[in-house]
Short mmCIF file of C-alpha atoms in Angstrom, two decimals:
data_model
loop_
_atom_site.label_atom_id
_atom_site.label_comp_id
_atom_site.label_asym_id
_atom_site.label_seq_id
_atom_site.Cartn_x
_atom_site.Cartn_y
_atom_site.Cartn_z
CA UNK A 1 19.28 7.83 -1.82
CA UNK A 2 19.67 6.49 1.72
CA UNK A 3 22.89 8.45 2.29
CA UNK A 4 21.46 11.73 0.96
CA UNK A 5 18.16 11.27 2.83
CA UNK A 6 19.75 10.12 6.12
CA UNK A 7 19.41 13.46 8.00
CA UNK A 8 15.74 13.69 6.97
CA UNK A 9 15.13 10.02 7.84
CA UNK A 10 16.60 10.46 11.33
CA UNK A 11 14.51 13.60 11.86
CA UNK A 12 11.28 11.96 10.76
CA UNK A 13 11.93 8.78 12.75
CA UNK A 14 12.33 10.90 15.89
CA UNK A 15 9.21 12.86 15.03
CA UNK A 16 7.29 9.64 14.34
CA UNK A 17 8.26 8.32 17.79
CA UNK A 18 7.08 11.58 19.33
CA UNK A 19 3.74 11.34 17.53
CA UNK A 20 3.35 7.72 18.58
CA UNK A 21 3.91 8.66 22.25
CA UNK A 22 1.41 11.53 22.00
CA UNK A 23 -0.99 9.94 19.55
CA UNK A 24 -4.09 11.63 20.91
CA UNK A 25 -2.75 15.02 19.80
CA UNK A 26 -2.40 14.09 16.13
CA UNK A 27 -5.19 13.29 13.69
CA UNK A 28 -4.94 10.68 10.96
CA UNK A 29 -4.76 13.51 8.43
CA UNK A 30 -1.75 15.05 10.19
CA UNK A 31 0.03 11.69 10.39
CA UNK A 32 -0.62 11.01 6.71
CA UNK A 33 0.54 14.48 5.69
CA UNK A 34 3.84 13.89 7.47
CA UNK A 35 4.20 10.43 5.91
CA UNK A 36 3.67 11.83 2.40
CA UNK A 37 6.15 14.63 3.05
CA UNK A 38 8.76 12.05 4.04
CA UNK A 39 7.94 9.98 0.94
CA UNK A 40 8.31 13.09 -1.23
CA UNK A 41 11.79 13.77 0.12
CA UNK A 42 12.86 10.16 -0.56
CA UNK A 43 11.45 10.32 -4.08
CA UNK A 44 13.26 13.56 -4.84
CA UNK A 45 16.58 12.37 -3.44
CA UNK A 46 16.20 9.00 -5.14
CA UNK A 47 15.30 10.52 -8.53
CA UNK A 48 12.00 8.62 -8.50
CA UNK A 49 8.93 9.77 -10.41
CA UNK A 50 5.57 8.06 -9.99
CA UNK A 51 2.80 8.66 -12.51
CA UNK A 52 -0.67 8.03 -11.13
CA UNK A 53 -3.95 7.39 -12.91
CA UNK A 54 -7.54 6.91 -11.83
CA UNK A 55 -7.69 9.00 -8.65
CA UNK A 56 -11.07 10.27 -9.83
CA UNK A 57 -12.39 6.70 -9.59
CA UNK A 58 -11.68 6.38 -5.85
CA UNK A 59 -14.81 6.32 -3.63
CA UNK A 60 -15.56 9.80 -2.35
CA UNK A 61 -16.92 8.65 1.02
CA UNK A 62 -16.44 5.76 3.41
CA UNK A 63 -13.77 3.14 3.84
CA UNK A 64 -12.46 0.72 1.25
CA UNK A 65 -9.67 -1.79 0.68
CA UNK A 66 -7.10 -1.40 -2.08
CA UNK A 67 -5.63 -4.65 -3.41
CA UNK A 68 -2.40 -4.21 -5.37
CA UNK A 69 0.16 -6.41 -7.04
CA UNK A 70 3.46 -6.52 -5.13
CA UNK A 71 6.91 -5.74 -6.57
CA UNK A 72 9.15 -4.37 -3.85
CA UNK A 73 9.76 -2.05 -0.91
CA UNK A 74 8.68 1.03 -2.85
CA UNK A 75 5.13 -0.23 -3.56
CA UNK A 76 3.44 1.31 -0.51
CA UNK A 77 5.31 4.59 -0.95
CA UNK A 78 4.27 4.87 -4.59
CA UNK A 79 0.61 4.21 -3.78
CA UNK A 80 0.54 6.62 -0.85
CA UNK A 81 2.25 9.35 -2.89
CA UNK A 82 -0.60 8.96 -5.39
CA UNK A 83 -3.48 8.59 -2.91
CA UNK A 84 -4.66 12.02 -1.68
CA UNK A 85 -6.73 10.91 1.32
CA UNK A 86 -5.25 9.15 4.38
CA UNK A 87 -4.76 5.43 3.95
CA UNK A 88 -2.72 2.79 5.71
CA UNK A 89 -1.35 -0.70 5.15
CA UNK A 90 -1.50 -4.32 6.28
CA UNK A 91 2.01 -5.73 6.62
CA UNK A 92 3.59 -8.99 7.72
CA UNK A 93 4.51 -8.58 11.40
CA UNK A 94 8.03 -9.91 10.82
CA UNK A 95 8.79 -7.50 7.95
CA UNK A 96 7.29 -4.60 9.90
CA UNK A 97 10.11 -4.73 12.45
CA UNK A 98 12.76 -3.74 9.92
CA UNK A 99 14.51 -0.39 10.58
CA UNK A 100 12.57 2.66 9.37
CA UNK A 101 9.63 0.42 8.37
CA UNK A 102 8.66 -0.05 12.02
CA UNK A 103 8.46 3.71 12.62
CA UNK A 104 6.59 4.30 9.36
CA UNK A 105 3.93 1.68 10.20
CA UNK A 106 3.43 3.28 13.60
CA UNK A 107 3.13 6.71 11.97
CA UNK A 108 0.33 5.67 9.61
CA UNK A 109 -1.20 3.36 12.25
CA UNK A 110 -0.92 0.30 10.05
CA UNK A 111 -1.86 -3.26 11.00
CA UNK A 112 0.68 -6.04 11.54
CA UNK A 113 -0.39 -9.54 10.51
CA UNK A 114 1.22 -12.38 12.46
CA UNK A 115 1.37 -15.22 9.92
CA UNK A 116 2.58 -17.68 12.57
CA UNK A 117 -0.58 -17.50 14.69
CA UNK A 118 -4.01 -18.18 13.16
CA UNK A 119 -5.92 -16.72 16.12
CA UNK A 120 -3.97 -13.49 15.95
CA UNK A 121 -4.50 -13.37 12.19
CA UNK A 122 -8.27 -13.66 12.58
CA UNK A 123 -8.28 -11.01 15.30
CA UNK A 124 -6.32 -8.63 13.05
CA UNK A 125 -8.62 -9.28 10.08
CA UNK A 126 -11.70 -8.52 12.19
CA UNK A 127 -10.06 -5.39 13.54
CA UNK A 128 -9.23 -4.19 10.02
CA UNK A 129 -12.81 -4.92 8.88
CA UNK A 130 -14.18 -2.80 11.75
CA UNK A 131 -11.83 0.05 10.90
CA UNK A 132 -12.84 -0.07 7.24
CA UNK A 133 -16.52 -0.01 8.27
CA UNK A 134 -15.71 3.16 10.20
CA UNK A 135 -14.16 4.84 7.17
CA UNK A 136 -10.48 3.85 7.09
CA UNK A 137 -8.74 2.93 3.83
CA UNK A 138 -6.27 0.04 3.67
CA UNK A 139 -3.66 -1.20 1.20
CA UNK A 140 -3.23 -4.99 1.00
CA UNK A 141 -0.83 -6.96 -1.20
CA UNK A 142 -2.55 -10.32 -1.81
CA UNK A 143 0.53 -11.83 -3.46
CA UNK A 144 2.34 -11.78 -0.12
CA UNK A 145 6.01 -11.76 -1.11
CA UNK A 146 7.62 -9.83 -3.93
CA UNK A 147 10.96 -11.54 -4.67
CA UNK A 148 11.68 -11.31 -8.42
CA UNK A 149 8.03 -10.52 -9.24
CA UNK A 150 8.86 -7.48 -11.36
CA UNK A 151 5.87 -6.89 -13.66
CA UNK A 152 4.75 -10.52 -13.48
CA UNK A 153 1.78 -11.40 -11.27
CA UNK A 154 1.94 -14.25 -8.78
CA UNK A 155 -0.98 -16.11 -7.19
CA UNK A 156 -3.32 -13.93 -5.12
CA UNK A 157 -4.04 -15.35 -1.67
CA UNK A 158 -7.81 -15.72 -1.26
CA UNK A 159 -7.69 -15.23 2.50
CA UNK A 160 -6.47 -11.65 2.14
CA UNK A 161 -9.87 -10.67 0.74
CA UNK A 162 -11.66 -11.47 3.99
CA UNK A 163 -10.88 -7.96 5.21
CA UNK A 164 -13.13 -6.56 2.47
CA UNK A 165 -15.84 -9.22 2.60
CA UNK A 166 -16.30 -8.92 6.36
CA UNK A 167 -16.45 -5.13 6.11
CA UNK A 168 -18.78 -5.36 3.05
CA UNK A 169 -16.67 -2.54 1.66
CA UNK A 170 -15.68 -1.59 -1.89
CA UNK A 171 -12.60 -3.28 -3.31
CA UNK A 172 -10.27 -0.99 -5.28
CA UNK A 173 -7.86 -2.93 -7.52
CA UNK A 174 -4.51 -1.17 -7.93
CA UNK A 175 -2.00 -1.96 -10.68
CA UNK A 176 1.59 -0.89 -10.13
CA UNK A 177 4.21 -1.01 -12.88
CA UNK A 178 8.03 -0.86 -12.56
CA UNK A 179 7.71 -0.36 -8.80
CA UNK A 180 10.53 -2.86 -8.25
CA UNK A 181 13.06 -0.51 -9.87
CA UNK A 182 13.58 2.19 -7.16
CA UNK A 183 14.99 -0.24 -4.58
CA UNK A 184 15.73 -3.20 -6.83
CA UNK A 185 17.90 -1.79 -9.62
CA UNK A 186 21.49 -0.75 -8.88
CA UNK A 187 21.64 2.48 -10.85
CA UNK A 188 21.80 6.25 -10.39
CA UNK A 189 19.52 6.87 -13.35
CA UNK A 190 16.11 8.50 -12.91
CA UNK A 191 13.36 5.92 -12.36
CA UNK A 192 9.70 6.20 -13.34
CA UNK A 193 6.91 4.02 -11.93
CA UNK A 194 3.15 3.90 -12.46
CA UNK A 195 0.17 3.53 -10.13
CA UNK A 196 -3.25 2.79 -11.66
CA UNK A 197 -6.38 2.96 -9.47
CA UNK A 198 -9.02 0.81 -11.15
CA UNK A 199 -12.82 1.21 -10.86
CA UNK A 200 -14.04 0.11 -7.42
CA UNK A 201 -15.87 -3.18 -7.07
CA UNK A 202 -18.87 -2.68 -4.75
CA UNK A 203 -19.96 -5.37 -2.28
CA UNK A 204 -23.14 -5.85 -4.32
CA UNK A 205 -21.00 -7.10 -7.20
CA UNK A 206 -18.77 -9.53 -5.29
CA UNK A 207 -20.87 -10.35 -2.19
CA UNK A 208 -22.09 -13.71 -3.47
CA UNK A 209 -18.65 -14.84 -4.63
CA UNK A 210 -16.21 -16.82 -2.50
CA UNK A 211 -12.79 -15.35 -1.74
CA UNK A 212 -11.05 -17.54 -4.35
CA UNK A 213 -13.36 -16.19 -7.07
CA UNK A 214 -12.83 -12.63 -5.81
CA UNK A 215 -9.04 -13.10 -5.88
CA UNK A 216 -9.17 -14.35 -9.48
CA UNK A 217 -11.40 -11.46 -10.55
CA UNK A 218 -9.17 -8.79 -8.97
CA UNK A 219 -6.02 -10.41 -10.33
CA UNK A 220 -7.55 -10.50 -13.80
CA UNK A 221 -8.40 -6.80 -13.77
CA UNK A 222 -4.94 -5.81 -12.56
CA UNK A 223 -3.31 -8.12 -15.10
CA UNK A 224 -5.30 -6.55 -17.96
CA UNK A 225 -4.05 -3.06 -17.10
CA UNK A 226 -0.42 -4.15 -16.74
CA UNK A 227 -0.52 -6.12 -20.01
CA UNK A 228 -2.07 -3.18 -21.86
CA UNK A 229 0.48 -0.69 -20.53
CA UNK A 230 3.44 -2.94 -21.31
CA UNK A 231 2.10 -3.63 -24.81
CA UNK A 232 1.74 0.09 -25.50
CA UNK A 233 5.28 0.67 -24.29
CA UNK A 234 6.65 -2.13 -26.46
CA UNK A 235 4.76 -0.84 -29.47
#
């Protein structure tokens, strides 16, 4: 996929740098449209199909935070290909500096979280909360890493939910299935993944809970969807 997509990747990296240098000329919608076009090319060249469910459940107005399980490098691409309105991502600052990833994060104006500096982390969380209050939509992976996760859930980090609690914004659980396969399985066969947007959890429902309780609740809802889908497939 990388070899076939290389000319397009080079073109879009150059275009992303241009947009970043002239950011005031490009709206968030225009940036997101370009990002999804790039994702579409990679999916086509990589023989990747992503089925999406629950778009009708997404809040029609205002900002919100999507919390998804984490399986691999394709996770964000699969969610964005399924999410019609502009959204962006919170990513570990170290991972964000990888080739291509760096340009993509700049294109969608994502937030980089420096896990080595607590003060910077708090500043980033508060910044994200303000952006969500003003209508932006974020993707966060509360599991952190994704090594060998596959369709198994790991512990959800409670601190990642502070972005939603401080913004008092809806939480949208997202369940992804087989998302580790596009970049984690050495095969030329066609790959199919799933993205499930679950019913939003309004602040009124979780506002009195602590972040540990919120993390357990969101994990439980995502786990139920994944277990149900895998059971249906096995049956």
